[in-house]
GROMACS .gro file of C-alpha atoms in nm:
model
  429
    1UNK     CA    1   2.169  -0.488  -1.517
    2UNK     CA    2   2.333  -0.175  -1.357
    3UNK     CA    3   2.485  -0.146  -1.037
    4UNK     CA    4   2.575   0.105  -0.800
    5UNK     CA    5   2.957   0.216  -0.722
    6UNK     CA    6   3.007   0.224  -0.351
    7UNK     CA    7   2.710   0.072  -0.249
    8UNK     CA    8   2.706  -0.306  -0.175
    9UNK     CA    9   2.485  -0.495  -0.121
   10UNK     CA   10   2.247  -0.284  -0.281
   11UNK     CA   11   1.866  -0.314  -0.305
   12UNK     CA   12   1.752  -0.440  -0.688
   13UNK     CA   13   1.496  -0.275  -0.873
   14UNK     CA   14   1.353  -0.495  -1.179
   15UNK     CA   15   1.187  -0.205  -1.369
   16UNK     CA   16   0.916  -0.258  -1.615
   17UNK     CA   17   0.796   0.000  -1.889
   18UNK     CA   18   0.513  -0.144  -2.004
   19UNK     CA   19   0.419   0.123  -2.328
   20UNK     CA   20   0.101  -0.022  -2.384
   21UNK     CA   21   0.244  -0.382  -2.441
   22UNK     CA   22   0.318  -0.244  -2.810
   23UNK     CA   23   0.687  -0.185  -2.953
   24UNK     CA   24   0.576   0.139  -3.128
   25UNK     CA   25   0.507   0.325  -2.796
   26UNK     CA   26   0.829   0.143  -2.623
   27UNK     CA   27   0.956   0.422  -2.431
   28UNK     CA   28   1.286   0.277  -2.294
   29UNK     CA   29   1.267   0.529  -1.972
   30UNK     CA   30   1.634   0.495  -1.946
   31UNK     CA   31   1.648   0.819  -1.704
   32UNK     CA   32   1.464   0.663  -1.434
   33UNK     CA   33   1.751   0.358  -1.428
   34UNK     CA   34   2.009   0.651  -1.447
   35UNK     CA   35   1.821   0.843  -1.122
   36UNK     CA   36   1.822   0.480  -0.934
   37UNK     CA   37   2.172   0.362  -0.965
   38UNK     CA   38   2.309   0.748  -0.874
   39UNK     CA   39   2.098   0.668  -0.530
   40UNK     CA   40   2.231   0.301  -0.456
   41UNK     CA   41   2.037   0.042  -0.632
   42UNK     CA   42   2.074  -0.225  -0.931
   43UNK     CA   43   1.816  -0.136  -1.178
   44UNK     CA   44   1.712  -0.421  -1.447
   45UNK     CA   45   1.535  -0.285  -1.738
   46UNK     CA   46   1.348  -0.529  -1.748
   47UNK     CA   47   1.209  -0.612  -2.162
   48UNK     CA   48   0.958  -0.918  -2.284
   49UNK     CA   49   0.810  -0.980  -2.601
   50UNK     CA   50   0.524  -0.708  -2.671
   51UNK     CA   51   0.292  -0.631  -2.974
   52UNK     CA   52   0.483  -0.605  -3.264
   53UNK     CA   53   0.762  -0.845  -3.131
   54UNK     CA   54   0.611  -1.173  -3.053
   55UNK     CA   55   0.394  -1.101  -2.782
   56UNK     CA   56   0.076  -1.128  -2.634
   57UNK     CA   57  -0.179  -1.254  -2.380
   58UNK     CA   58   0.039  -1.540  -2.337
   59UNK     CA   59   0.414  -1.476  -2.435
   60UNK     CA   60   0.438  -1.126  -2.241
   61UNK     CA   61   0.326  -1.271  -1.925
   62UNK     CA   62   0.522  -1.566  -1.951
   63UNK     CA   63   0.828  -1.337  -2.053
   64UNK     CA   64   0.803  -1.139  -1.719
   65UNK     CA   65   0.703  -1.462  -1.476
   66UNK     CA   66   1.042  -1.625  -1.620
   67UNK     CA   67   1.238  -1.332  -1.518
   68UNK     CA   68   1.148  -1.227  -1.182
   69UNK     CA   69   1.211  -1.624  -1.115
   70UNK     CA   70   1.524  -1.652  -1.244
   71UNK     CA   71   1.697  -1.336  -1.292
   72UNK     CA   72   1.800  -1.282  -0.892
   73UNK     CA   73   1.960  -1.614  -0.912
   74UNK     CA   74   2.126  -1.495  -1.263
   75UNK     CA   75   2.250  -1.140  -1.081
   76UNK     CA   76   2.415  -1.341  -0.777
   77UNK     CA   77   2.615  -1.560  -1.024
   78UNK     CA   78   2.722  -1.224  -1.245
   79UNK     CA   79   2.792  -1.007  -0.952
   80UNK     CA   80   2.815  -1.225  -0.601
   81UNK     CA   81   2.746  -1.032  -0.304
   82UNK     CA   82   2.642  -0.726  -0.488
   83UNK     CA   83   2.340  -0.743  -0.439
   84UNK     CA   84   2.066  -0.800  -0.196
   85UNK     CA   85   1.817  -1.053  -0.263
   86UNK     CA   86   1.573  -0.958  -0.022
   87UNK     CA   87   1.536  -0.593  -0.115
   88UNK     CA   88   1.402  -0.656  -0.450
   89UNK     CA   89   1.126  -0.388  -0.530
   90UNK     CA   90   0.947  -0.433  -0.849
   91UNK     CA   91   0.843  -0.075  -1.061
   92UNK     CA   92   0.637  -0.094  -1.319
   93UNK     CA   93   0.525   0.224  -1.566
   94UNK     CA   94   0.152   0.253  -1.725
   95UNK     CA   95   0.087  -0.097  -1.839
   96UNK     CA   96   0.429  -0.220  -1.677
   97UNK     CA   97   0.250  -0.119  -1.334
   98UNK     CA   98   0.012  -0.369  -1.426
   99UNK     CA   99   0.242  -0.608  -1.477
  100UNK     CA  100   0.461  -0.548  -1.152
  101UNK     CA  101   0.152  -0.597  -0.971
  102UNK     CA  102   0.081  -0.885  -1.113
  103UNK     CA  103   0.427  -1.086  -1.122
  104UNK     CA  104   0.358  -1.017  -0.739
  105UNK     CA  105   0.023  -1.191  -0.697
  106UNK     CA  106   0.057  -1.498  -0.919
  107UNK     CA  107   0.092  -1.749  -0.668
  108UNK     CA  108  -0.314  -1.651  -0.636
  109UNK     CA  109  -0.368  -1.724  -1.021
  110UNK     CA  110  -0.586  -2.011  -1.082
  111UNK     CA  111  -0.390  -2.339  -1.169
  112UNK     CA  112  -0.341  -2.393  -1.574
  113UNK     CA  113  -0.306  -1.982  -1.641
  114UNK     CA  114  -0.014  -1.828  -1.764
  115UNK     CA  115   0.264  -1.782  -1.521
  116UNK     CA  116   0.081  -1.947  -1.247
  117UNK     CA  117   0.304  -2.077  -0.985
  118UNK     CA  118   0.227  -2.255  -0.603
  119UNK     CA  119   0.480  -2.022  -0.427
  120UNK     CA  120   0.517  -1.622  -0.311
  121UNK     CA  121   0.749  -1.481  -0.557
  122UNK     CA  122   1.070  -1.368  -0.369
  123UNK     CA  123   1.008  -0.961  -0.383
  124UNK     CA  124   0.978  -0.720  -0.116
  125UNK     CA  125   0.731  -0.454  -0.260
  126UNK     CA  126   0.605  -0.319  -0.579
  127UNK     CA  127   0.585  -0.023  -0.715
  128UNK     CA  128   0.328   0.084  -0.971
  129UNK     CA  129   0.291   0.430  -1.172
  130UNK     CA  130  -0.028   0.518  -1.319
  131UNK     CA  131  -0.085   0.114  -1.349
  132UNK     CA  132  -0.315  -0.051  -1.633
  133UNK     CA  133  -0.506  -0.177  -1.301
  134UNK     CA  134  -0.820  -0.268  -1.448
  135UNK     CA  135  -0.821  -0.417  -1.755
  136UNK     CA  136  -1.219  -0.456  -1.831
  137UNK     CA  137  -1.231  -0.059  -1.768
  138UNK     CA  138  -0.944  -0.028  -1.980
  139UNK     CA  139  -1.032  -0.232  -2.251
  140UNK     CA  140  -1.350   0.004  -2.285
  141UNK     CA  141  -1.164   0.342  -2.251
  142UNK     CA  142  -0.883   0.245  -2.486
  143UNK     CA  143  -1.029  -0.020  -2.691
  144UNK     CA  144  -0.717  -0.132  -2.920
  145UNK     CA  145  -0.462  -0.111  -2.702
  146UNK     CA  146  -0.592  -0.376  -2.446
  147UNK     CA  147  -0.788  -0.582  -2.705
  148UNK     CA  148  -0.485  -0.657  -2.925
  149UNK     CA  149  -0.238  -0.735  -2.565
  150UNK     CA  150  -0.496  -0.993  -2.510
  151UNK     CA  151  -0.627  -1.136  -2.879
  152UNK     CA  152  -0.952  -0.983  -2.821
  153UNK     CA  153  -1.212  -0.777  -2.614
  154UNK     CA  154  -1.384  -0.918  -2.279
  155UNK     CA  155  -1.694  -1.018  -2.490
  156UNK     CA  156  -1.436  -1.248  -2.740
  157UNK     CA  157  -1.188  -1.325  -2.479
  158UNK     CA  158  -1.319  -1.346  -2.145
  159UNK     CA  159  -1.081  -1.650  -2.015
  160UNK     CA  160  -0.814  -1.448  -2.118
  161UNK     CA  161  -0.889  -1.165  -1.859
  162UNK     CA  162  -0.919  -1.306  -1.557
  163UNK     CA  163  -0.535  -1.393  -1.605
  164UNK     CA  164  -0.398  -1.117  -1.609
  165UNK     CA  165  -0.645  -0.907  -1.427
  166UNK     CA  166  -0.590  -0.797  -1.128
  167UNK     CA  167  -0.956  -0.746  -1.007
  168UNK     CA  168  -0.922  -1.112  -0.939
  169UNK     CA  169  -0.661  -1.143  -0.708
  170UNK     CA  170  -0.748  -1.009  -0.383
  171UNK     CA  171  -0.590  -0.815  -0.151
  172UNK     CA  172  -0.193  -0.757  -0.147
  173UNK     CA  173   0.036  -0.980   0.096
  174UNK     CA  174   0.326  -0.722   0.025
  175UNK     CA  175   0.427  -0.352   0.056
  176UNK     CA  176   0.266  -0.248  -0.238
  177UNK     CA  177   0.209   0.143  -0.381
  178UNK     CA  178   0.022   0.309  -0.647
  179UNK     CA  179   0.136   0.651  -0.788
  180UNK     CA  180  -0.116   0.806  -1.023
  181UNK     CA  181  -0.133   1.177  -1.104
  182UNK     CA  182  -0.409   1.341  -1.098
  183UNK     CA  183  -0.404   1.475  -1.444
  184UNK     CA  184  -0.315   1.180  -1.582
  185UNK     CA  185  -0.415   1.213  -1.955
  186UNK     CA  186  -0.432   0.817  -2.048
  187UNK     CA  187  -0.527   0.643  -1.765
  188UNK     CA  188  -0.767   0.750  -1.533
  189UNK     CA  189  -0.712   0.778  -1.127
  190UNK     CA  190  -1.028   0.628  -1.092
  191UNK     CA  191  -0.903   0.308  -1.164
  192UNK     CA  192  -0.615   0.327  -0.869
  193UNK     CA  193  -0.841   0.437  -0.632
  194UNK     CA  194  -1.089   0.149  -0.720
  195UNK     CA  195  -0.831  -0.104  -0.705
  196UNK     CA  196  -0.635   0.023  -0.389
  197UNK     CA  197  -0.944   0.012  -0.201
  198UNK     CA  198  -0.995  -0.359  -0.299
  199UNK     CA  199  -0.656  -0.453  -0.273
  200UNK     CA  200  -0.544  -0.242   0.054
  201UNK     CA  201  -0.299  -0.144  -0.140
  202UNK     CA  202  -0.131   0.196  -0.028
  203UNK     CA  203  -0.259   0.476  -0.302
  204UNK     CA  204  -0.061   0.857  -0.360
  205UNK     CA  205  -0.263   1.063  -0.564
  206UNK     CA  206   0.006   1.331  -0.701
  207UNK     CA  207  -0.120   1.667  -0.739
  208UNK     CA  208  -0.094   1.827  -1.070
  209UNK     CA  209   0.070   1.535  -1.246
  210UNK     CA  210   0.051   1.362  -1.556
  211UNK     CA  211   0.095   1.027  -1.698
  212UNK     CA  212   0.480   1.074  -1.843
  213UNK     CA  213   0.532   1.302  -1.557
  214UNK     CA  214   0.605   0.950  -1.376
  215UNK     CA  215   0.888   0.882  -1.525
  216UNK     CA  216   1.079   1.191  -1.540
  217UNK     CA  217   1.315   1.260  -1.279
  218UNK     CA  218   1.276   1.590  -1.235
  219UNK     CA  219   0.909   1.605  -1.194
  220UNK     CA  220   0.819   1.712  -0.874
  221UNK     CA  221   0.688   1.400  -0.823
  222UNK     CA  222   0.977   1.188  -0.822
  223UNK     CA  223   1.085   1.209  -0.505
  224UNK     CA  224   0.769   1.059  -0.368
  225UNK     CA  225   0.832   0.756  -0.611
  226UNK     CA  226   1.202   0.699  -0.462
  227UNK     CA  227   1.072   0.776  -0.115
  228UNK     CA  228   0.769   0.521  -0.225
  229UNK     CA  229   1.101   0.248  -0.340
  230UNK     CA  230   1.278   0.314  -0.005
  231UNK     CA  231   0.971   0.215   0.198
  232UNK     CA  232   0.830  -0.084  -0.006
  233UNK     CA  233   1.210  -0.220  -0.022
  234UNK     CA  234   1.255  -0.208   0.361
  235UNK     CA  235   1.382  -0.519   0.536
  236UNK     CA  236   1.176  -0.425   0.864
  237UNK     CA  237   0.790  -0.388   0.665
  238UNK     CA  238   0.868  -0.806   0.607
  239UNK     CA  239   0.587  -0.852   0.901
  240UNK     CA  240   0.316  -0.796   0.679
  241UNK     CA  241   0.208  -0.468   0.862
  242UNK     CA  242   0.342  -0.151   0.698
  243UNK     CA  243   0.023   0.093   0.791
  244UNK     CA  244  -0.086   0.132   1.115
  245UNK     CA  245  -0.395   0.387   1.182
  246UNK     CA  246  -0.431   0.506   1.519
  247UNK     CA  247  -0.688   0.590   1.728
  248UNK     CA  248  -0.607   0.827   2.013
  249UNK     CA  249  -0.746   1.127   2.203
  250UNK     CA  250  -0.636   1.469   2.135
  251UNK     CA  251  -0.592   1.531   2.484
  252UNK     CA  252  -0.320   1.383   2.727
  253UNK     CA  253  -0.576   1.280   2.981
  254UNK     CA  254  -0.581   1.256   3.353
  255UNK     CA  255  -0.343   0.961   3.416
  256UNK     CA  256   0.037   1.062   3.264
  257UNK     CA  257   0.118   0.688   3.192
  258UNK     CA  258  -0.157   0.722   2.859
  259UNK     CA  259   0.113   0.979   2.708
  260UNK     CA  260   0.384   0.790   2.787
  261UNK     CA  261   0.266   0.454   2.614
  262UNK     CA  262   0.119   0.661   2.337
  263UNK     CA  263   0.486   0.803   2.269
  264UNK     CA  264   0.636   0.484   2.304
  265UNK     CA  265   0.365   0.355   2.041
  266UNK     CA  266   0.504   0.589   1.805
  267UNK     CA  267   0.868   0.482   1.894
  268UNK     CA  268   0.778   0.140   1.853
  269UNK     CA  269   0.580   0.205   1.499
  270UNK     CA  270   0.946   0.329   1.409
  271UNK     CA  271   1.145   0.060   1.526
  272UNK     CA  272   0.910  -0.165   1.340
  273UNK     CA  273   0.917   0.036   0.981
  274UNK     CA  274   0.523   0.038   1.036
  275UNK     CA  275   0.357   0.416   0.884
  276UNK     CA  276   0.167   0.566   1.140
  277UNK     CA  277  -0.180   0.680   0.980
  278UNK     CA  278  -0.363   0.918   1.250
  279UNK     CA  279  -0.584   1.230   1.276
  280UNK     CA  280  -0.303   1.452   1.255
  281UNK     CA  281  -0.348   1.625   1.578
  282UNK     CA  282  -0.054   1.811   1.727
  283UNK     CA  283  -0.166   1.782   2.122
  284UNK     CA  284  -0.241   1.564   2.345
  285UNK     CA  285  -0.176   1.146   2.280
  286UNK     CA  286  -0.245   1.234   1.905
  287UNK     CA  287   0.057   1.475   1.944
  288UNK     CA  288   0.300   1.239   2.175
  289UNK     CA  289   0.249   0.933   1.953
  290UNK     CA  290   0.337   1.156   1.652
  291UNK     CA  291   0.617   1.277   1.831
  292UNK     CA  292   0.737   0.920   1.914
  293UNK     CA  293   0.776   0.781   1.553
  294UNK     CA  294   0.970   1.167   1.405
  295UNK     CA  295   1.176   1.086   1.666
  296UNK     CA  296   1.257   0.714   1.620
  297UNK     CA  297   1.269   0.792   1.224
  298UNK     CA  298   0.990   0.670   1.129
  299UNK     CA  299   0.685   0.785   0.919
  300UNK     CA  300   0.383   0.979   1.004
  301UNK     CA  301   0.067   1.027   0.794
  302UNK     CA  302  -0.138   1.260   0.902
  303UNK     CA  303  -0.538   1.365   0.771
  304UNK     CA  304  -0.699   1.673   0.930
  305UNK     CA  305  -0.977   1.885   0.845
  306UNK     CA  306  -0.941   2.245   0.706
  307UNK     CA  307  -1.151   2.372   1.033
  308UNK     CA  308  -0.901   2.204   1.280
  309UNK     CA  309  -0.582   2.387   1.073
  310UNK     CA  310  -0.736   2.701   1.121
  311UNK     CA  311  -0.803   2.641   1.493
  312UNK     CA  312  -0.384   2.539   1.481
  313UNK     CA  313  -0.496   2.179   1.662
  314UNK     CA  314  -0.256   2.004   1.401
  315UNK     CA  315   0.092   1.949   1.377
  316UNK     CA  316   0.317   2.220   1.281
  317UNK     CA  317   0.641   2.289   1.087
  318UNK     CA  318   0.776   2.052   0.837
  319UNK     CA  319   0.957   1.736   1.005
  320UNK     CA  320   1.120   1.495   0.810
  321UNK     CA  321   0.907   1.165   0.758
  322UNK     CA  322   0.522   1.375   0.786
  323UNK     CA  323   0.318   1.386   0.509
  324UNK     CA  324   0.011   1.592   0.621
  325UNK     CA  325  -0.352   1.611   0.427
  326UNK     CA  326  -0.585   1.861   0.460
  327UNK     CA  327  -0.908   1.773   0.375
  328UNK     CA  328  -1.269   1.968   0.407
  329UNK     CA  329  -1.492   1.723   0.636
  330UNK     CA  330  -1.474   1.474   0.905
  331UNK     CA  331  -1.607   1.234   0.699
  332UNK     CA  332  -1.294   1.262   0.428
  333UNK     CA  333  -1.047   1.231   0.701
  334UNK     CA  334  -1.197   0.897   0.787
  335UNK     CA  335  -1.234   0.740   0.513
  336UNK     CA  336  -0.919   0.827   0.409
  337UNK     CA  337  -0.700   0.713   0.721
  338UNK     CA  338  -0.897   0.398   0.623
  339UNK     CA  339  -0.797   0.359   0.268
  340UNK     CA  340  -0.443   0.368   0.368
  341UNK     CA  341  -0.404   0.153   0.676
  342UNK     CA  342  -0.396  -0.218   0.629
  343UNK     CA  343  -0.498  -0.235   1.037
  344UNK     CA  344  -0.648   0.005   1.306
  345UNK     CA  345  -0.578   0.020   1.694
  346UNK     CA  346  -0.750   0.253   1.935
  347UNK     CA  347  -0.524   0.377   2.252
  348UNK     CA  348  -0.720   0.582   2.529
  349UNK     CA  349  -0.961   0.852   2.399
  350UNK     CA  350  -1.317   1.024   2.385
  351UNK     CA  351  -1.601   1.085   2.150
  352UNK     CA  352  -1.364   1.118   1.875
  353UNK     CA  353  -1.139   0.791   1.918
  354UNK     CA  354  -1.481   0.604   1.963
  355UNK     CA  355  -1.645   0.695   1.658
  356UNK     CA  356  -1.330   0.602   1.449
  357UNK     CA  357  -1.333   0.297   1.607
  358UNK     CA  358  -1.658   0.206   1.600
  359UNK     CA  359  -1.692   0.279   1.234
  360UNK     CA  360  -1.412   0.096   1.103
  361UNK     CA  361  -1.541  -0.188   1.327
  362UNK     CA  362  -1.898  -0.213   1.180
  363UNK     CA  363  -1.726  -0.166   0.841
  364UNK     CA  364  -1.527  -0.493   0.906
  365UNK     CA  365  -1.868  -0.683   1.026
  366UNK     CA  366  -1.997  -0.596   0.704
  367UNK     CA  367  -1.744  -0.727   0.499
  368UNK     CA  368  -1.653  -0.363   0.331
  369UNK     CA  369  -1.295  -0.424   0.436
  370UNK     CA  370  -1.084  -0.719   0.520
  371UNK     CA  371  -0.832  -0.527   0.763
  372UNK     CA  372  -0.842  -0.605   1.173
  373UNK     CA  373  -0.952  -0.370   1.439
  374UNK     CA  374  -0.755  -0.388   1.794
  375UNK     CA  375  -0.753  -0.253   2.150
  376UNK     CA  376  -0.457  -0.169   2.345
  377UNK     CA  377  -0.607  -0.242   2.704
  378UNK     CA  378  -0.358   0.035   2.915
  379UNK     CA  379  -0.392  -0.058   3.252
  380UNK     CA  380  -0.747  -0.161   3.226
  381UNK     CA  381  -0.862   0.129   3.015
  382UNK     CA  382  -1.091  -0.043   2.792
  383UNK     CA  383  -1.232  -0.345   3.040
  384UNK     CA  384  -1.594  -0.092   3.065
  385UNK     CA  385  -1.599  -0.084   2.725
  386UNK     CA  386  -1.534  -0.500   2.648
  387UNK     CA  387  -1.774  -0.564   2.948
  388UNK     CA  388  -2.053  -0.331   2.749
  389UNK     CA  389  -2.027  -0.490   2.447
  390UNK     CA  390  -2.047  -0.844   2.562
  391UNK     CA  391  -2.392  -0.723   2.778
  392UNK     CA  392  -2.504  -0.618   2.436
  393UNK     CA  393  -2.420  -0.897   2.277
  394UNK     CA  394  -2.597  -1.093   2.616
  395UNK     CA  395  -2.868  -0.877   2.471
  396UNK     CA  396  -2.896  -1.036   2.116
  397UNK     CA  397  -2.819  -0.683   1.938
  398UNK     CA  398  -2.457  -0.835   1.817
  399UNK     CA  399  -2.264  -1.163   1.812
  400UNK     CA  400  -2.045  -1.257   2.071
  401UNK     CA  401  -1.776  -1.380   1.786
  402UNK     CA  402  -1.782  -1.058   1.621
  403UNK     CA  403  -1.627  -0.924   1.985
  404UNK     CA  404  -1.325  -1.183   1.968
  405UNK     CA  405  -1.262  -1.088   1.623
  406UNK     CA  406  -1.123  -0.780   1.788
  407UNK     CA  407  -0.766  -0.749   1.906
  408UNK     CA  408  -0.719  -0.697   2.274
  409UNK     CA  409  -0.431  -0.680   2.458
  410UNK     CA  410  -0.214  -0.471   2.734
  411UNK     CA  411   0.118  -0.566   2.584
  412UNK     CA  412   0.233  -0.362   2.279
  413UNK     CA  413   0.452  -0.606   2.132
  414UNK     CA  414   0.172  -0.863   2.124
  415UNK     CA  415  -0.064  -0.683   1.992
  416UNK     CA  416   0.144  -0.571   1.691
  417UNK     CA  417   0.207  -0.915   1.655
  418UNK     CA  418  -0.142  -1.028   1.634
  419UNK     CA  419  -0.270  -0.739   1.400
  420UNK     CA  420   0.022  -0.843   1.154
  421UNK     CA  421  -0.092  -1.199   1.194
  422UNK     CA  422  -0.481  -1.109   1.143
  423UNK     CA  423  -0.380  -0.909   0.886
  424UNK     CA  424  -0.150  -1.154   0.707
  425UNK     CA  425  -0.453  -1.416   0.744
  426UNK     CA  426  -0.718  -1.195   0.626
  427UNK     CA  427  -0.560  -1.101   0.265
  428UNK     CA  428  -0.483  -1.428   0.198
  429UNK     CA  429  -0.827  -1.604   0.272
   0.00000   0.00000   0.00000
């Protein structure tokens, strides 16, 4: 354990290098630990039993279930007050991001496997760089490496698998974020992207990166993995909402009290720690609810398409907290705002705002994600739209419970409440 001078309590990082679960490729990243404790936190370097030292299937994730139980315990007796317990952020490298991401989900492993255990491990977020995130896909694409970590191949060890795999574990219940560069030489993106979309886990694809790029502080892409850290170890993302995409028009419309809830959206998204995830529009509702969260601190991520850019409909400048992505259709911006939100809320708007809506909505009906859809009812904005829907549904063209699935409300605070709740409920079913 290292800690921080100066900076008390401080957030603990328990940081695993995973090196292929082998001794011969153990890397010992010590630089990342160094970068950490120069910016505040207590870094563990965090070592079990591996290939070559005792470990396997078994031992290695037994080694890292015993720590993350008992080591915060172990750091408040060693240093008392030093640290604080709930800001602990697990990072995990290659096959050490598998592992982080699994030390967080094994209260969902089946009873009798290794490292099981009935209750939420006590973390705030995890981390994971270029993670070993599916091990089937790995095992064919780097055969030895995965077959000797688990005593065989899926074909000769197929209860072994489902361990430690975390295809089988659902979505996350935590801040969690994947890092993986795409020119990552070992372990293919592909894999992230598969798994984030399963797992609603948030997924940064780093331009022009490769695997040990990662772990070097001065890639360019470190600072996205400490601003990653900061986020995942915040104290205000514990509601189980940490992505919010919405919905809005690009125009301010007729009635002035639209932009001044959609700013105070955005000023509430802040207050909240919740990422807003819009169209990245500059004007109208898209622009004041932007507006609201750079001003309360808070962060903004923004998708537009190449065509609106050039027409100069998106945000400009470079304000602390945006991350904008410029993509070439319509149909990329959406499905990306809906990879990275964990819920979606729709706030007055046209053609555009409906079709978002509408598609994430029939996406939810057909069970492609597991993330809720809400209204925020302004002043009676939406009551056409509710009062439509249940005449179709009168109709027999949709289900009258698939309308109070949705999220309605005319109180902000609520309805944050009840999309954190929804969401909360819906990862863990």
């Amino acid at each position: 354990m290292r800690l921080p001078i100066g900076f008390t309590p401080a957030p603990l990082v328990l940081f695993l290098d995973g090196s292929f679960w082998q001794v011969e490729h153990d890397g010992r990243n010590l630089g990342v630990a160094d970068d950490l404790v120069a910016r505040g936190y207590a870094v563990i370097d965090l070592q079990c039993r591996q290939i070559g030292k005792g470990g396997d299937w078994h031992t290695t994730l037994i080694d890292v279930a015993t720590a993350t139980d008992v080591l915060p315990a172990l750091v408040e007796q060693a240093a008392p007050g030093r640290v604080d317990l709930k800001r602990i952020v697990y990072l995990g490298y290659s096959a050490g991001g598998d592992l982080a991401l699994w030390a967080s989900r094994r209260h969902r492993l089946g009873s009798g496997m290794p490292g099981a255990t009935s209750t939420r491990p006590m973390v705030a977020g995890v981390v994971a760089l270029a993670p070993n995130c599916h091990l089937a896909t790995a095992y064919w694409v780097r055969d030895r490496a995965v077959a000797e970590a688990h005593d065989g191949g899926t074909e000769e060890a197929l209860g072994r698998y489902p361990a430690a795999d975390l295809a089988t574990l659902g979505q996350v219940e935590i801040p969690t974020v994947i890092v993986h560069g795409d020119r990552d030489e070992l372990l293919s993106v592909a894999m992230s992207r598969w798994y984030a979309a399963a797992s609603a886990a948030e997924l940064i694809v780093a331009p022009s990166t490769g695997h040990f790029d990662l772990v070097d502080p001065g890639a360019g892409v470190w600072p996205t993995i400490v601003d990653a850290l900061s986020r995942v170890g915040s104290r205000r993302t514990a509601s189980g909402l940490s992505r919010l995409a919405v919905f809005l028009g690009a125009r301010n419309g007729s009635d002035p009290a639209h932009a001044e809830m959609a700013y105070a959206v955005g000023r509430a998204l802040a207050d909240r720690g919740i990422e807003l995830v819009y169209g990245g529009g500059g004007a109208g509702l898209m622009g004041r609810v932007s507006q609201g969260v750079i001003d309360g601190g808070g962060r903004v991520y923004g998708v537009i398409p190449r065509f609106m850019v050039q027409r100069e409909w998106g945000r400009v400048g470079r304000e602390p907290g945006v991350e904008m992505t410029v993509v070439d259709t319509m149909h990329e911006r959406k499905a990306l705002m809906a990879e990275r939100a964990q819920a979606f809320l729709a706030l007055p708007g046209g053609l555009g705002t409906l079709e978002e809506l509408f598609e994430v909505w029939t996406w939810q009906t057909l069970a492609l994600h597991r993330k809720p859809v809400g209204l925020l009812n302004i002043d009676g904005f939406w009551d056409p739209l509710v009062t439509l829907l249940r005449d179709i549904a009168g109709a027999g063209f949709l289900e009258h419970a698939t309308i109070d699935q949705m999220v309605v409300g005319d109180q902000l605070d609520n309805v944050l409440e009840r999309l954190a709740s929804v969401a909360e409920d819906m990862r863990t079913r």
